[in-house]
């Protein structure tokens, strides 16, 4: 069953006085099944971030529709969009977006505080997530007291604690060293194995090779896609690398 459907998506940015138009997305169509782990790849300026922002209801398309679990995201009013995002989406960003004046624990609790949840419920949700992500011993510390990898684990916990229908990750390994990146990708695989649906935008072939499907965006379109099937991470890595080379030289079409 599709949890996300993207239909005929287009996004055109027009300059203030209408003198120029930039087409960021054109006729993007795809769906994501519940429990899938999808990576989105493409060169800078290909439309990846624009697509992610529209899926997150942070931006509206010029044309087309996005449905999350049957809800038309375009139909959301500004007054209800933030609540819908908080209740249905989890976010993991490249720069962590943790508040330095809050402890790790309070940063993770924040979306539940905004949703009006009780401390008992928040604490009950956090305990197993912190254990799964290996951050139980740093919950009382502040972001500036922990490593980049630990910050990203905390960000992942914050995304998970609302039990979202979909986690959106924007270059989650971009600010991490290789060891921390490997640890985070292993955690993402574990989270996905538990049934969590994930969409990850990334430039990293290694990160994308941990997903179950890879969508390639070029010039605002879904240009090609690869399914993992029975491939190992290493085999998928090779296929992704070959595809990126072919796309860069103008070959291949979906």
Short mmCIF file of N, CA and C in Angstrom, two decimals, residues 3 17 20 22 36 46 48 147 168 186 190 196 212 230-231:
data_model
loop_
_atom_site.label_atom_id
_atom_site.label_comp_id
_atom_site.label_asym_id
_atom_site.label_seq_id
_atom_site.Cartn_x
_atom_site.Cartn_y
_atom_site.Cartn_z
N UNK A 3 2.09 4.79 0.89
CA UNK A 3 1.89 5.77 1.95
C UNK A 3 2.10 7.18 1.41
N UNK A 17 9.59 40.41 -10.52
CA UNK A 17 8.86 41.19 -11.51
C UNK A 17 8.48 40.36 -12.73
N UNK A 20 11.97 36.45 -15.22
CA UNK A 20 12.60 35.16 -15.50
C UNK A 20 11.88 34.05 -14.75
N UNK A 22 12.35 29.88 -13.46
CA UNK A 22 13.24 28.74 -13.26
C UNK A 22 12.38 27.53 -12.91
N UNK A 36 9.05 1.27 3.01
CA UNK A 36 10.15 1.40 2.05
C UNK A 36 11.24 2.34 2.59
N UNK A 46 19.41 19.92 -9.07
CA UNK A 46 18.56 19.01 -9.85
C UNK A 46 17.11 19.02 -9.39
N UNK A 48 16.25 18.10 -5.95
CA UNK A 48 16.06 17.19 -4.82
C UNK A 48 15.49 17.91 -3.60
N UNK A 147 29.63 14.28 20.45
CA UNK A 147 30.22 14.23 19.11
C UNK A 147 29.17 14.46 18.04
N UNK A 168 11.91 11.98 6.83
CA UNK A 168 12.59 12.65 5.73
C UNK A 168 13.98 13.04 6.19
N UNK A 186 23.80 2.38 9.49
CA UNK A 186 23.41 1.11 10.10
C UNK A 186 22.14 1.29 10.92
N UNK A 190 18.35 -0.36 10.54
CA UNK A 190 17.64 -0.99 11.65
C UNK A 190 16.25 -0.38 11.81
N UNK A 196 9.70 1.35 9.67
CA UNK A 196 9.64 2.79 9.44
C UNK A 196 9.93 3.14 7.98
N UNK A 212 16.53 0.71 -0.17
CA UNK A 212 15.91 -0.36 -0.95
C UNK A 212 15.64 0.05 -2.37
N UNK A 230 17.79 -8.40 -4.63
CA UNK A 230 18.62 -9.25 -3.76
C UNK A 230 20.07 -8.77 -3.68
N UNK A 231 20.33 -7.57 -4.18
CA UNK A 231 21.70 -7.05 -4.19
C UNK A 231 22.19 -6.75 -2.77
#
